[in-house]
Every structure is written in C-alpha cells, then in structure tokens.
mmCIF file of N, CA and C in Angstrom:
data_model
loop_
_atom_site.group_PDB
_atom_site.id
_atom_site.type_symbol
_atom_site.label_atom_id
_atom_site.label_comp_id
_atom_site.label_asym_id
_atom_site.label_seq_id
_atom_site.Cartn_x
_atom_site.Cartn_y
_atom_site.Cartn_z
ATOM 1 N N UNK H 28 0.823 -1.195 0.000
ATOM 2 C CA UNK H 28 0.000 0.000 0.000
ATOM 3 C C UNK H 28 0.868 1.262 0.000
ATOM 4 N N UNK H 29 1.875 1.438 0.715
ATOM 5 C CA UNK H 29 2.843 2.270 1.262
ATOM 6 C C UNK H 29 3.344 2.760 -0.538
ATOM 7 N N UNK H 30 3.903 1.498 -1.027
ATOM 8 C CA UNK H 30 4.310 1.659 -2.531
ATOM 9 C C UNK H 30 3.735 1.997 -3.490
ATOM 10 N N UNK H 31 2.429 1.836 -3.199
ATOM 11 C CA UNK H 31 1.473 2.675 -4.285
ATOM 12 C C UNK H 31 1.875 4.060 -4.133
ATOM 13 N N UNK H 32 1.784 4.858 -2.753
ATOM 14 C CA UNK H 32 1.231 6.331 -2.553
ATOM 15 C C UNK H 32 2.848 6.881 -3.023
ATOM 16 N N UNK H 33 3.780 6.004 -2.426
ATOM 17 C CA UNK H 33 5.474 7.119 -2.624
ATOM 18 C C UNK H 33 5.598 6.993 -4.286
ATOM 19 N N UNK H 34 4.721 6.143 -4.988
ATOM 20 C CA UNK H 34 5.131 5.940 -6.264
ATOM 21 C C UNK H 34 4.006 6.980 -7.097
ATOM 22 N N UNK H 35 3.298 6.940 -6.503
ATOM 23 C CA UNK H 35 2.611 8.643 -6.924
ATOM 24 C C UNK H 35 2.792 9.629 -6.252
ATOM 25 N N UNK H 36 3.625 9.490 -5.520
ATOM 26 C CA UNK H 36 4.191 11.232 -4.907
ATOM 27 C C UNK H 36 5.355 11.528 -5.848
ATOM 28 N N UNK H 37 5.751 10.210 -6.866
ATOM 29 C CA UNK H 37 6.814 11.309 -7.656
ATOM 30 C C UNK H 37 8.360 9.998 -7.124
ATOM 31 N N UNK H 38 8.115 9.060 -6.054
ATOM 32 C CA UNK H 38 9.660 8.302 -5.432
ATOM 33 C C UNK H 38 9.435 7.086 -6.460
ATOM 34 N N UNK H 39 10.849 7.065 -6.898
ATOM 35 C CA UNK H 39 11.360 5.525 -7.361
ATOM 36 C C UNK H 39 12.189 4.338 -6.428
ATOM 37 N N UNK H 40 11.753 3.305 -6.612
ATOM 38 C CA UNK H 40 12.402 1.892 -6.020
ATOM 39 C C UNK H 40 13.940 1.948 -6.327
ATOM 40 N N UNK H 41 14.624 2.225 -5.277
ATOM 41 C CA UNK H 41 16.595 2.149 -5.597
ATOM 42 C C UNK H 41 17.262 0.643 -5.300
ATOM 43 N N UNK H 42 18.112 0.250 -5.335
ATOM 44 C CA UNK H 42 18.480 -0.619 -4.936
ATOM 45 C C UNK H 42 19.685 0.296 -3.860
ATOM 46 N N UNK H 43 19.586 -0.085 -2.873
ATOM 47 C CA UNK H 43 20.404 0.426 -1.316
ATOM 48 C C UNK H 43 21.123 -0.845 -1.147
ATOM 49 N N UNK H 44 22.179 -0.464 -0.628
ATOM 50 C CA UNK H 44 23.730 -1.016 -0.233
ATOM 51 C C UNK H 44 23.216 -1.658 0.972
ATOM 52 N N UNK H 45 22.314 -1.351 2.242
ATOM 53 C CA UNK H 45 21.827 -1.888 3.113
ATOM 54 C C UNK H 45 21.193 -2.405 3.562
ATOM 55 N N UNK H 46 20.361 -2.938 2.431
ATOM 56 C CA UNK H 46 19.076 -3.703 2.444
ATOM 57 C C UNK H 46 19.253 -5.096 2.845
ATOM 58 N N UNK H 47 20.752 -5.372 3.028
ATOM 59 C CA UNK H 47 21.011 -7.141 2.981
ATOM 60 C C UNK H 47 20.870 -7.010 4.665
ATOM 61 N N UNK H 48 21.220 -6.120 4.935
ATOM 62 C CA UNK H 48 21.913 -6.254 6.547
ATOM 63 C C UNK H 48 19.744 -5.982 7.120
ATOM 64 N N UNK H 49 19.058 -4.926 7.005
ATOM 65 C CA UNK H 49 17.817 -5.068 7.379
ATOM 66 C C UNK H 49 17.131 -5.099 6.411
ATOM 67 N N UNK H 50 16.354 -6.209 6.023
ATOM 68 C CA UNK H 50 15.498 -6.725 4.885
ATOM 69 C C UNK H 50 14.570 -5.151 4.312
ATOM 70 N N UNK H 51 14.786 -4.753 2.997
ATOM 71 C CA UNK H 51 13.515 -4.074 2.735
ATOM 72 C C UNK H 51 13.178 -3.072 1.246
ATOM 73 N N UNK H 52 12.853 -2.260 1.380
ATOM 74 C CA UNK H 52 13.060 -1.397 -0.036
ATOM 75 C C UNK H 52 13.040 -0.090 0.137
ATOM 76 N N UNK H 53 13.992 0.423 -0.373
ATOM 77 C CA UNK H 53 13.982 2.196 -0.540
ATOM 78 C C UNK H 53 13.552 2.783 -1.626
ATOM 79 N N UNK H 54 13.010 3.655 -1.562
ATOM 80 C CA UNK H 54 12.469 4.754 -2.374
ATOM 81 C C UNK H 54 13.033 6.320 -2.306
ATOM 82 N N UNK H 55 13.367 6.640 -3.666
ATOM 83 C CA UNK H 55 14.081 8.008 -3.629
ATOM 84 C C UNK H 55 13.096 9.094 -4.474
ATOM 85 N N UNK H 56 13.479 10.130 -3.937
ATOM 86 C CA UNK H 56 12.800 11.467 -4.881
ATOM 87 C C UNK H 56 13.817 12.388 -4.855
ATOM 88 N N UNK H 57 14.403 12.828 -6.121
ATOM 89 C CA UNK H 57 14.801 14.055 -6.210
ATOM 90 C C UNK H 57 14.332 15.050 -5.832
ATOM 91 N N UNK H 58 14.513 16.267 -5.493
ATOM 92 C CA UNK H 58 14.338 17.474 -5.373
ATOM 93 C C UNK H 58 14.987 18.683 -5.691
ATOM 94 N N UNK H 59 14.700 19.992 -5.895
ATOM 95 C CA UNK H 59 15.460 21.080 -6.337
ATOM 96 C C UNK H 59 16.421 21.307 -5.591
ATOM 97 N N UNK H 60 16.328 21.429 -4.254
ATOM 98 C CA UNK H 60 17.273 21.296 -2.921
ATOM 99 C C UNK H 60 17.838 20.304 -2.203
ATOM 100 N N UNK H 61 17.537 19.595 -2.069
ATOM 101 C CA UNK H 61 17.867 17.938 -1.967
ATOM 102 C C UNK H 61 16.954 16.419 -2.385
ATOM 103 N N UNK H 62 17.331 15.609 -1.733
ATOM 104 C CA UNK H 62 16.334 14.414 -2.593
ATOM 105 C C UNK H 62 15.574 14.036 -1.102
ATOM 106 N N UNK H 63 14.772 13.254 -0.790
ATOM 107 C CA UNK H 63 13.899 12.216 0.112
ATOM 108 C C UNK H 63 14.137 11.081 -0.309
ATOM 109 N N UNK H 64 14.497 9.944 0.752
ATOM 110 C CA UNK H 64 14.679 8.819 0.724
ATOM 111 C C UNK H 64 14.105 8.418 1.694
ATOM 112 N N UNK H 65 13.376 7.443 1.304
ATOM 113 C CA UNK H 65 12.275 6.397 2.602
ATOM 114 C C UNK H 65 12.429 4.974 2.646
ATOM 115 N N UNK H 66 13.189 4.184 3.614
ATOM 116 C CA UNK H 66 13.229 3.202 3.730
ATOM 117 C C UNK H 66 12.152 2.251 4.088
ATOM 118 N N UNK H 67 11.657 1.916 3.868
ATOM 119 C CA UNK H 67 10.538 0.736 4.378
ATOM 120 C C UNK H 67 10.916 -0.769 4.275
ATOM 121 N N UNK H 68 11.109 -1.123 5.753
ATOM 122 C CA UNK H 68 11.357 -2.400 6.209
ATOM 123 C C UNK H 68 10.495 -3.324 6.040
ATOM 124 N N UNK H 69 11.025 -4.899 5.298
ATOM 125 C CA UNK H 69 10.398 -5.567 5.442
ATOM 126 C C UNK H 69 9.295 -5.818 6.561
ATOM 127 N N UNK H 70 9.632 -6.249 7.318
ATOM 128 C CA UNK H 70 8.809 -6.669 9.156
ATOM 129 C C UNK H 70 8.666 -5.970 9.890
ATOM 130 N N UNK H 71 8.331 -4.803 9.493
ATOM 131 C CA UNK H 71 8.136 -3.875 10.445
ATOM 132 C C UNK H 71 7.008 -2.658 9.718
ATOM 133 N N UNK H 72 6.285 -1.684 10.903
ATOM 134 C CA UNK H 72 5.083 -0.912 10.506
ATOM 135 C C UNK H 72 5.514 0.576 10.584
ATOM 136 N N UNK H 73 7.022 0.323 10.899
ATOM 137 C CA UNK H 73 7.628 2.137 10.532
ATOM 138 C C UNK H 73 8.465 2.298 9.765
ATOM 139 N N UNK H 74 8.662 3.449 9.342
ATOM 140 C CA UNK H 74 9.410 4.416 7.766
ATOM 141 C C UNK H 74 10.249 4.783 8.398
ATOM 142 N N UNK H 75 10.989 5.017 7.897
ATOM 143 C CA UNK H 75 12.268 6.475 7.943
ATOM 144 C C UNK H 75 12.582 6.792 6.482
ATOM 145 N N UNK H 76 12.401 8.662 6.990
ATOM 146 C CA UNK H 76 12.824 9.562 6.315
ATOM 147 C C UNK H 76 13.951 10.368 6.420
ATOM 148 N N UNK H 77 14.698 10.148 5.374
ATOM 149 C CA UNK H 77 15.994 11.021 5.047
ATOM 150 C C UNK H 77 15.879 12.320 3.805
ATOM 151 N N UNK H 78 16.480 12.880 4.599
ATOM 152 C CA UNK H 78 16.409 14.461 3.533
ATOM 153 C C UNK H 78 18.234 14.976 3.351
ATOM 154 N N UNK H 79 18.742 15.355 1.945
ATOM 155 C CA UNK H 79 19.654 15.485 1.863
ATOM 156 C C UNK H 79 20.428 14.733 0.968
ATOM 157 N N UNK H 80 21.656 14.968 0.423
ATOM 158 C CA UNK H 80 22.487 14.467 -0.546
ATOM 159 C C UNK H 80 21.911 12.645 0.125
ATOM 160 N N UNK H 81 21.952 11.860 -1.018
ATOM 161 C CA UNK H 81 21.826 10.445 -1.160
ATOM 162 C C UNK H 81 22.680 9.412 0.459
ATOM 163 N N UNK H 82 23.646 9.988 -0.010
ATOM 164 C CA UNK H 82 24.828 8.934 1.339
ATOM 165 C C UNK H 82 24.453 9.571 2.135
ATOM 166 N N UNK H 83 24.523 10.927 2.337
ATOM 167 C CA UNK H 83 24.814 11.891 3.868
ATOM 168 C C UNK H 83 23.298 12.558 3.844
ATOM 169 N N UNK H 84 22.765 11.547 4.455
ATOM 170 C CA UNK H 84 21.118 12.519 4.368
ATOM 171 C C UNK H 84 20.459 12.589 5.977
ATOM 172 N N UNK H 85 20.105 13.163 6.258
ATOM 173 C CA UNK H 85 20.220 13.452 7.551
ATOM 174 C C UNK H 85 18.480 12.676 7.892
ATOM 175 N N UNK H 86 18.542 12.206 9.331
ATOM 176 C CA UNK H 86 17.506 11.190 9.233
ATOM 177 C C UNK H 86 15.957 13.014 9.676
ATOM 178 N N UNK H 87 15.147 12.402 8.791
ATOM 179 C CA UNK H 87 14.095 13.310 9.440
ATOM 180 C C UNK H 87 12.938 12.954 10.110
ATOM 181 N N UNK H 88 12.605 11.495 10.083
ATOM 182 C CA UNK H 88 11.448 10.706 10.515
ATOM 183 C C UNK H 88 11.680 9.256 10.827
ATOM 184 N N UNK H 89 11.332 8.752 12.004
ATOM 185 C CA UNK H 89 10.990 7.362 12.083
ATOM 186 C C UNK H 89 10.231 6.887 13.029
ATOM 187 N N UNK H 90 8.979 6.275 11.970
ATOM 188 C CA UNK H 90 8.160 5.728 12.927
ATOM 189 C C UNK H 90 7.148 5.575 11.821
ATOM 190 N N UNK H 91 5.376 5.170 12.243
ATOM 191 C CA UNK H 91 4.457 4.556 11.883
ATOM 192 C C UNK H 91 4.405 5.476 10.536
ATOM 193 N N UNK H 92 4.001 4.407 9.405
ATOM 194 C CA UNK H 92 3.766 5.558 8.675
ATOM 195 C C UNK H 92 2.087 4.981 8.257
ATOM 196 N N UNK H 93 1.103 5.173 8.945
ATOM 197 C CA UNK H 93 -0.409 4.666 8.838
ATOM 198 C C UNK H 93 -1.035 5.439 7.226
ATOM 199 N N UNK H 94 -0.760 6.450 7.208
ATOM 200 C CA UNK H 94 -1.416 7.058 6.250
ATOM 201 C C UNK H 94 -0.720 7.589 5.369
ATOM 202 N N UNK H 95 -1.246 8.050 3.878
ATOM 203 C CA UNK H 95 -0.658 8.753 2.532
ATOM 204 C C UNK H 95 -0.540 10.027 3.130
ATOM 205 N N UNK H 96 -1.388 10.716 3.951
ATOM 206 C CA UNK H 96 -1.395 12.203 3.876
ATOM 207 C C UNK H 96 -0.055 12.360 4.972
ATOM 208 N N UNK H 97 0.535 11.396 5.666
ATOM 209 C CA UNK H 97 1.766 11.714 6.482
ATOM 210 C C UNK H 97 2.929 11.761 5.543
ATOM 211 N N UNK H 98 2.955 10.718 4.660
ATOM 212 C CA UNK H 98 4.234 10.364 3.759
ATOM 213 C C UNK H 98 3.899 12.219 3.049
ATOM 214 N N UNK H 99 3.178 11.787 2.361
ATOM 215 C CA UNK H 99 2.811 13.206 1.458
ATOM 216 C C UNK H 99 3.500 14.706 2.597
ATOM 217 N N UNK H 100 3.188 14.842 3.567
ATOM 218 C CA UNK H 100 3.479 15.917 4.424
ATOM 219 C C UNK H 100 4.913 15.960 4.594
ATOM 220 N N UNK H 101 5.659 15.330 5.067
ATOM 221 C CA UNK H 101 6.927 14.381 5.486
ATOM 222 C C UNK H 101 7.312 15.028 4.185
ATOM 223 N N UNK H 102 7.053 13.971 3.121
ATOM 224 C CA UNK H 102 7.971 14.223 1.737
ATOM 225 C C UNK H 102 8.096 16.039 1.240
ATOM 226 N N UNK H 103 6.623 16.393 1.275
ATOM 227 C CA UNK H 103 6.688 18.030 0.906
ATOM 228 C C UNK H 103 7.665 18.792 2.101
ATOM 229 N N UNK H 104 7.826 18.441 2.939
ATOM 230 C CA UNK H 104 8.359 19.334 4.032
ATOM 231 C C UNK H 104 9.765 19.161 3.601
ATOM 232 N N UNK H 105 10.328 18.552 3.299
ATOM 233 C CA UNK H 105 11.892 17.881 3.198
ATOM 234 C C UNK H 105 12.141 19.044 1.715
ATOM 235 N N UNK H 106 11.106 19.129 0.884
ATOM 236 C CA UNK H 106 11.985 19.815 -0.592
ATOM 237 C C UNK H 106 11.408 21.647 -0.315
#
C-alpha cells in the first residue's frame, strides 16, 4: 500500500547497499534542494525519512507511517 502512494508522490524503487543487513526497499525522490529517501522495512510498521544528498542525508522521521497524507506531508516538508 505504502508503494502505491510514494510511487505517486513522484519516489522511485533504488536498490540500497543496506538492504542485505535489514530486509527491505527504498524509495528516492529528487528534489530542487535535496532528494527524500524512505526506507521501508520488510517486518516492520515504521518508515524512515531522510532528507539530503543520497549517502549523507540526515535522518528526518521514524516511525508509523499509517497514512498517505503523512508520507505526502513528510515528503513536501523535506523539498
């Protein structure tokens, strides 16, 4: 469900260097000022959000992500 809404906010599926070590899939969005990156863990019911160059992105969120209109808020706030 999660992958529907970041995939119409504009985020693509990356392949991440860290996904072996905690099972899951990232999603990136460019931006004019920096990009958003959202990890979503396999086994688990919370996100994290990173804002900032790709490697060095500074964490901005973690925890439940229940609804589109949070990701959506989250993601607009970051660009």
């Amino acid at each position: 469900m999660l992958q529907v809404q970041l995939s119409g906010a504009g985020f693509y599926e990356v392949n991440w260097p860290n996904t072996e070590v905690v099972g899951g899939v990232t999603y990136v969005r460019p931006g004019v000022r920096e990009s958003v990156r959202v990890f979503l863990p396999d086994d688990a019911l919370e996100v994290e959000v990173y804002a900032g160059d790709l490697k060095n992105g500074r964490l901005v969120y973690r925890g439940p992500a229940a609804e589109a209109a949070q990701l959506r808020y989250l993601a607009n706030r970051t660009n």
